XYZ file of N, CA and C in Angstrom:
480
model
N 239.545 248.614 81.000
C 240.178 247.942 79.878
C 239.098 247.100 79.108
N 239.173 247.173 77.790
C 238.330 246.387 76.911
C 238.874 245.123 76.593
N 237.980 244.111 76.407
C 238.377 242.820 75.911
C 239.074 242.985 74.505
N 240.239 242.179 74.267
C 240.927 242.450 72.977
C 240.131 242.095 71.745
N 238.978 241.277 71.872
C 238.258 240.846 70.639
C 237.326 241.856 70.323
N 237.071 242.966 70.922
C 236.131 243.989 70.524
C 236.657 244.721 69.387
N 235.834 244.679 68.299
C 236.265 245.388 67.020
C 236.093 246.909 67.168
N 237.053 247.661 66.454
C 236.772 249.190 66.399
C 235.490 249.536 65.780
N 235.015 250.766 66.114
C 233.772 251.263 65.457
C 232.649 251.212 66.510
N 231.400 251.560 66.004
C 230.284 251.507 66.841
C 229.942 250.217 67.428
N 229.923 250.050 68.782
C 229.707 248.780 69.345
C 228.637 248.907 70.403
N 227.689 248.051 70.401
C 226.667 248.033 71.453
C 227.264 247.046 72.616
N 227.039 247.466 73.797
C 227.459 246.714 74.976
C 226.463 246.863 76.091
N 226.648 245.851 77.119
C 225.728 245.863 78.248
C 226.631 246.030 79.442
N 226.068 246.831 80.377
C 226.645 247.034 81.697
C 225.736 246.425 82.712
N 226.224 245.656 83.638
C 225.421 245.101 84.717
C 225.914 245.664 86.033
N 224.951 246.249 86.840
C 225.528 246.816 88.159
C 225.364 245.719 89.252
N 225.685 246.037 90.414
C 225.803 245.147 91.574
C 224.373 244.441 91.949
N 223.326 245.092 91.501
C 222.062 244.536 91.759
C 221.455 243.800 90.609
N 222.260 243.589 89.593
C 221.777 242.733 88.422
C 221.172 243.617 87.337
N 220.887 244.936 87.520
C 220.319 245.767 86.552
C 221.242 245.785 85.302
N 220.585 245.599 84.150
C 221.510 245.759 82.969
C 220.999 247.000 82.106
N 222.120 247.663 81.754
C 221.910 248.937 80.937
C 222.550 248.767 79.589
N 221.867 248.956 78.461
C 222.540 248.853 77.195
C 223.018 250.191 76.662
N 224.064 250.294 75.957
C 224.719 251.465 75.530
C 225.501 251.272 74.245
N 225.740 252.180 73.463
C 226.478 252.270 72.266
C 227.606 253.152 72.341
N 228.853 252.838 71.968
C 229.978 253.644 72.007
C 230.891 253.438 70.785
N 231.608 254.498 70.443
C 232.457 254.379 69.345
C 233.820 253.845 69.907
N 234.280 252.595 69.484
C 235.405 251.980 70.120
C 236.636 252.411 69.187
N 237.687 252.935 69.727
C 238.863 253.350 69.079
C 239.919 252.234 69.290
N 240.636 251.911 68.160
C 241.655 250.741 68.370
C 242.878 251.015 69.204
N 243.260 252.295 69.262
C 244.379 252.626 69.987
C 244.275 254.022 70.650
N 244.816 254.073 71.801
C 244.828 255.327 72.491
C 246.037 255.348 73.437
N 247.230 255.583 72.975
C 248.455 255.581 73.841
C 248.473 256.450 74.990
N 248.846 255.927 76.117
C 249.036 256.744 77.326
C 250.360 256.159 78.051
N 251.203 257.141 78.538
C 252.348 256.811 79.274
C 252.018 256.927 80.722
N 252.414 255.987 81.483
C 252.215 256.104 83.005
C 253.252 256.918 83.639
N 252.892 257.652 84.580
C 253.809 258.641 85.260
C 253.999 258.447 86.756
N 254.975 258.878 87.189
C 255.376 258.607 88.677
C 254.262 259.225 89.611
N 253.559 260.193 89.338
C 252.611 260.877 90.136
C 251.259 260.332 89.876
N 251.128 259.446 88.892
C 249.743 258.777 88.553
C 248.802 259.775 88.007
N 249.252 260.844 87.480
C 248.310 261.934 86.905
C 248.352 261.985 85.426
N 249.378 261.223 84.888
C 249.556 261.325 83.470
C 250.460 262.575 83.112
N 250.879 263.218 84.048
C 251.802 264.475 83.767
C 253.089 264.127 84.568
N 254.235 264.812 84.093
C 255.488 264.774 84.824
C 256.320 263.549 84.302
N 257.095 262.971 85.235
C 258.089 262.010 84.785
C 257.403 260.678 84.493
N 257.905 260.194 83.370
C 257.340 258.867 82.949
C 257.892 257.695 83.837
N 257.176 256.669 83.935
C 257.679 255.541 84.780
C 258.487 254.844 83.677
N 259.804 254.641 83.906
C 260.735 254.042 83.025
C 261.896 253.373 83.836
N 262.439 252.474 83.219
C 263.606 251.787 83.726
C 264.679 251.496 82.692
N 265.880 251.495 83.145
C 266.929 251.072 82.251
C 266.678 249.560 82.012
N 266.623 249.162 80.686
C 266.233 247.836 80.427
C 267.349 246.774 80.826
N 268.499 247.246 81.005
C 269.642 246.216 81.421
C 269.687 246.231 82.928
N 269.707 247.305 83.583
C 269.949 247.392 85.093
C 268.771 247.462 85.897
N 267.568 247.688 85.242
C 266.262 247.976 85.927
C 266.350 249.131 86.929
N 267.198 250.091 86.694
C 267.331 251.326 87.491
C 266.530 252.406 86.876
N 265.803 253.201 87.753
C 265.114 254.267 87.125
C 265.986 255.547 86.764
N 265.360 256.497 86.115
C 266.229 257.663 85.654
C 266.887 258.278 86.755
N 267.979 259.147 86.520
C 268.312 259.675 85.187
C 269.060 258.533 84.379
N 268.915 258.614 83.043
C 269.572 257.731 82.093
C 270.756 258.368 81.434
N 271.881 257.755 81.287
C 273.038 258.288 80.582
C 273.239 257.485 79.361
N 272.975 258.050 78.197
C 273.260 257.440 76.859
C 274.678 257.549 76.279
N 275.609 257.957 77.175
C 276.918 258.389 76.711
C 277.697 257.215 75.971
N 277.365 256.029 76.500
C 277.981 254.812 75.954
C 277.500 254.338 74.536
N 276.409 254.785 74.220
C 275.832 254.424 72.875
C 275.046 253.190 72.762
N 274.767 252.640 73.963
C 273.876 251.367 73.837
C 272.804 251.318 74.918
N 272.328 252.439 75.275
C 271.206 252.686 76.215
C 269.869 252.184 75.717
N 269.284 251.302 76.516
C 267.783 250.754 76.210
C 266.994 251.144 77.454
N 265.873 251.780 77.176
C 265.006 252.121 78.241
C 263.523 251.497 78.022
N 262.928 250.967 79.040
C 261.591 250.446 79.067
C 260.718 251.545 79.617
N 259.740 251.912 78.750
C 258.705 252.901 79.138
C 257.369 252.069 79.393
N 256.738 252.326 80.510
C 255.496 251.666 80.799
C 254.283 252.509 80.344
N 253.452 252.006 79.540
C 252.460 252.677 78.719
C 251.202 251.756 78.654
N 250.123 252.172 77.942
C 249.068 251.430 77.633
C 248.578 251.968 76.258
N 247.839 251.016 75.495
C 247.354 251.396 74.244
C 248.303 251.366 73.094
N 249.442 250.575 73.345
C 250.408 250.604 72.233
C 250.543 249.126 71.432
N 250.347 248.180 72.280
C 250.752 246.879 71.785
C 249.799 246.271 70.464
N 248.706 246.768 70.330
C 247.828 246.478 69.210
C 247.995 247.379 68.014
N 248.876 248.412 68.147
C 248.995 249.365 67.044
C 249.876 248.787 66.028
N 249.529 249.234 64.693
C 250.362 248.726 63.584
C 251.734 249.513 63.434
N 251.709 250.734 63.932
C 252.871 251.458 63.985
C 253.105 252.315 65.310
N 254.166 252.138 65.917
C 254.540 252.833 67.242
C 255.869 253.519 66.990
N 255.850 254.914 67.215
C 257.052 255.553 67.159
C 257.178 256.354 68.418
N 258.371 257.000 68.745
C 258.643 257.788 69.897
C 259.575 258.963 69.595
N 259.317 260.108 70.364
C 260.280 261.245 70.206
C 260.648 261.633 71.581
N 261.890 262.103 71.735
C 262.435 262.748 72.894
C 262.861 264.152 72.481
N 262.188 265.240 73.087
C 262.432 266.489 72.705
C 262.357 266.757 71.164
N 261.447 266.068 70.662
C 261.064 266.207 69.092
C 262.045 265.439 68.261
N 263.040 264.726 68.862
C 263.997 263.792 68.054
C 263.487 262.391 68.159
N 263.391 261.849 66.955
C 262.928 260.455 66.812
C 263.909 259.513 67.402
N 263.336 258.575 68.269
C 264.183 257.479 68.917
C 263.653 256.089 68.380
N 264.464 255.167 68.337
C 264.025 253.853 67.842
C 263.183 253.058 68.832
N 262.053 252.596 68.451
C 261.211 251.764 69.163
C 261.518 250.365 68.836
N 262.197 249.622 69.752
C 262.808 248.285 69.520
C 261.660 247.166 69.591
N 260.768 247.391 70.549
C 259.704 246.336 70.759
C 258.619 246.951 71.703
N 257.386 246.303 71.493
C 256.256 246.702 72.337
C 255.773 245.323 72.787
N 255.595 245.061 74.020
C 255.147 243.813 74.514
C 254.192 244.136 75.681
N 253.265 243.017 75.925
C 252.329 243.242 76.991
C 252.991 242.709 78.271
N 252.545 243.228 79.400
C 252.978 242.686 80.665
C 252.396 241.256 80.899
N 253.207 240.373 81.450
C 252.653 239.067 81.794
C 251.829 239.138 83.046
N 252.009 240.099 83.746
C 251.343 240.118 85.151
C 250.370 241.204 85.361
N 250.404 242.397 84.545
C 249.445 243.422 84.689
C 248.722 243.722 83.467
N 247.353 243.158 83.417
C 246.601 243.450 82.119
C 246.466 244.915 81.754
N 246.664 245.262 80.580
C 246.580 246.673 79.981
C 247.951 247.271 80.026
N 248.933 246.775 80.606
C 250.194 247.387 80.724
C 251.098 247.013 79.584
N 251.545 247.843 78.845
C 252.528 247.742 77.702
C 253.892 248.090 78.042
N 254.937 247.359 77.676
C 256.410 247.817 77.897
C 256.841 248.113 76.542
N 257.230 249.403 76.362
C 257.753 250.008 75.142
C 259.261 250.132 75.263
N 260.080 249.324 74.610
C 261.515 249.352 74.658
C 262.036 250.435 73.629
N 262.805 251.397 74.198
C 263.458 252.380 73.241
C 264.936 252.365 73.377
N 265.596 252.550 72.023
C 267.010 252.784 71.975
C 267.300 254.228 72.055
N 268.038 254.765 73.066
C 268.286 256.129 73.231
C 269.548 256.401 72.611
N 269.724 257.296 71.569
C 270.992 257.526 71.007
C 271.944 258.363 71.801
N 273.192 258.361 71.627
C 274.219 259.130 72.366
C 273.967 260.473 72.148
N 273.522 261.040 71.154
C 273.280 262.395 70.859
C 272.352 263.103 71.876
N 271.551 262.373 72.640
C 270.672 262.892 73.565
C 271.348 263.097 74.992
N 272.585 262.722 75.140
C 273.316 262.797 76.459
C 273.240 264.230 76.918
N 273.007 264.345 78.221
C 273.079 265.668 78.813
C 271.852 266.596 78.619
N 270.696 265.985 78.002
C 269.503 266.785 77.694
C 268.772 267.164 78.841
N 268.953 266.503 80.104
C 268.182 266.767 81.247
C 266.874 266.359 81.133
N 265.877 267.099 81.724
C 264.505 266.631 81.719
C 263.998 266.977 80.274
N 263.558 265.890 79.599
C 263.174 266.003 78.202
C 261.739 265.370 78.014
N 261.124 265.928 77.085
C 259.649 265.624 76.748
C 259.697 264.273 75.850
N 259.003 263.337 76.463
C 258.780 262.045 75.749
C 257.341 261.981 75.213
N 257.218 261.527 74.022
C 255.850 261.366 73.379
C 255.775 259.994 72.586
N 254.930 259.268 72.914
C 254.766 257.928 72.111
C 253.599 258.181 71.168
N 253.779 257.745 69.895
C 252.771 257.813 68.801
C 252.305 256.429 68.467
N 251.009 255.977 68.487
C 250.562 254.739 68.085
C 249.537 254.995 67.056
N 249.672 254.473 65.882
C 248.841 254.694 64.719
C 248.233 256.080 64.445
N 249.225 257.045 64.673
C 248.920 258.398 64.520
C 248.406 259.117 65.671
N 248.089 258.519 66.893
C 247.549 259.203 67.942
C 248.765 259.335 68.889
N 248.953 260.526 69.475
C 249.980 260.922 70.514
C 249.591 260.585 71.817
N 250.569 260.132 72.670
C 250.290 259.914 74.035
C 250.391 261.197 74.792
N 250.027 261.224 76.063
C 250.338 262.267 76.956
C 251.857 262.752 76.908
N 252.187 263.995 76.871
C 253.602 264.359 76.945
C 253.951 264.188 78.389
N 255.155 263.428 78.474
C 255.758 263.120 79.845
C 257.298 263.485 79.752
N 257.931 263.372 80.832
C 259.261 263.622 80.690
C 260.232 262.296 81.099
N 261.355 262.415 80.607
C 262.537 261.480 80.980
C 263.701 262.287 81.249
N 264.504 261.902 82.223
C 265.708 262.574 82.597
C 266.944 261.974 82.035
N 267.736 262.724 81.176
C 268.849 262.215 80.482
C 270.077 262.987 80.999
N 271.048 262.103 81.514
C 272.251 262.718 82.016
C 273.438 262.491 81.086
N 274.599 262.736 81.556
C 275.790 262.577 80.703
C 276.308 263.975 80.336
N 277.465 264.031 79.796
C 278.059 265.259 79.377
C 277.474 265.997 78.352
N 276.867 267.186 78.479
C 276.269 267.931 77.405
C 277.299 268.575 76.381
N 278.513 268.534 76.802
C 279.517 269.074 75.771
C 279.650 268.259 74.610
N 279.787 268.893 73.415
C 279.901 268.232 72.200
C 281.265 268.426 71.624
N 281.769 267.488 70.799
C 283.053 267.654 70.084
C 282.880 268.739 69.109
N 283.994 269.599 69.102
C 283.999 270.546 68.014
C 285.048 270.457 67.072
N 284.807 270.385 65.739
C 285.990 270.145 64.732
C 286.205 271.584 64.113
N 287.479 271.861 64.235
C 287.898 273.070 63.569
C 288.596 272.650 62.200
N 287.946 273.074 61.107
C 288.519 272.514 59.791
C 289.362 273.596 59.052
N 289.527 274.808 59.568
C 290.368 275.695 58.992
C 290.855 276.859 59.868
N 291.972 277.213 59.800
C 292.620 278.342 60.342
C 293.135 279.386 59.308
N 292.603 280.688 59.608
C 293.227 281.640 58.557
C 294.428 282.499 59.205
N 295.529 282.148 58.669
C 296.677 282.717 59.125
C 296.907 284.171 58.702
N 296.328 284.467 57.654
C 296.436 285.928 57.094
C 295.056 286.332 56.630
N 294.123 286.575 57.637
C 292.780 287.082 57.267
C 292.799 288.283 56.355
N 291.788 288.298 55.487
C 291.624 289.589 54.699
C 291.302 290.752 55.531
N 291.815 291.996 55.091
C 291.362 293.222 55.785
C 289.882 293.463 55.723
N 289.377 294.014 56.829
C 288.025 294.401 56.986
C 287.132 293.187 57.515
């Protein structure tokens, strides 16, 4: 993790090893690089996420219409714009905050709409200032059946 006061762009820095030897280098510092933490620790698979109200892990059921989920990520809090999608559908990012106890950990709070109920294992991607995170999954439970509205019955359909 880099100190927060390092400016984006080409930056010269020094690295000191355990024997006191100093090595100078130059690197292009990017201001944002979002990444979602996963259960397996590989950056693939199920995202580390909790129900924001109950602090229970997935599966999450958005059927009641007021589900809030906290996703644990990095590289999001200093971005000017943070968005998220689940299976390609935009979800509302309510807040991004830094962890008070773990440096570099960001807590991204999402509002999950009722329309995503029953989606099962779904792809979550966080976008920070135009850069996409690693694709991870969240499990969404609930009844996948949707209401159907029949707006017309033809009592005497035409021939053919």
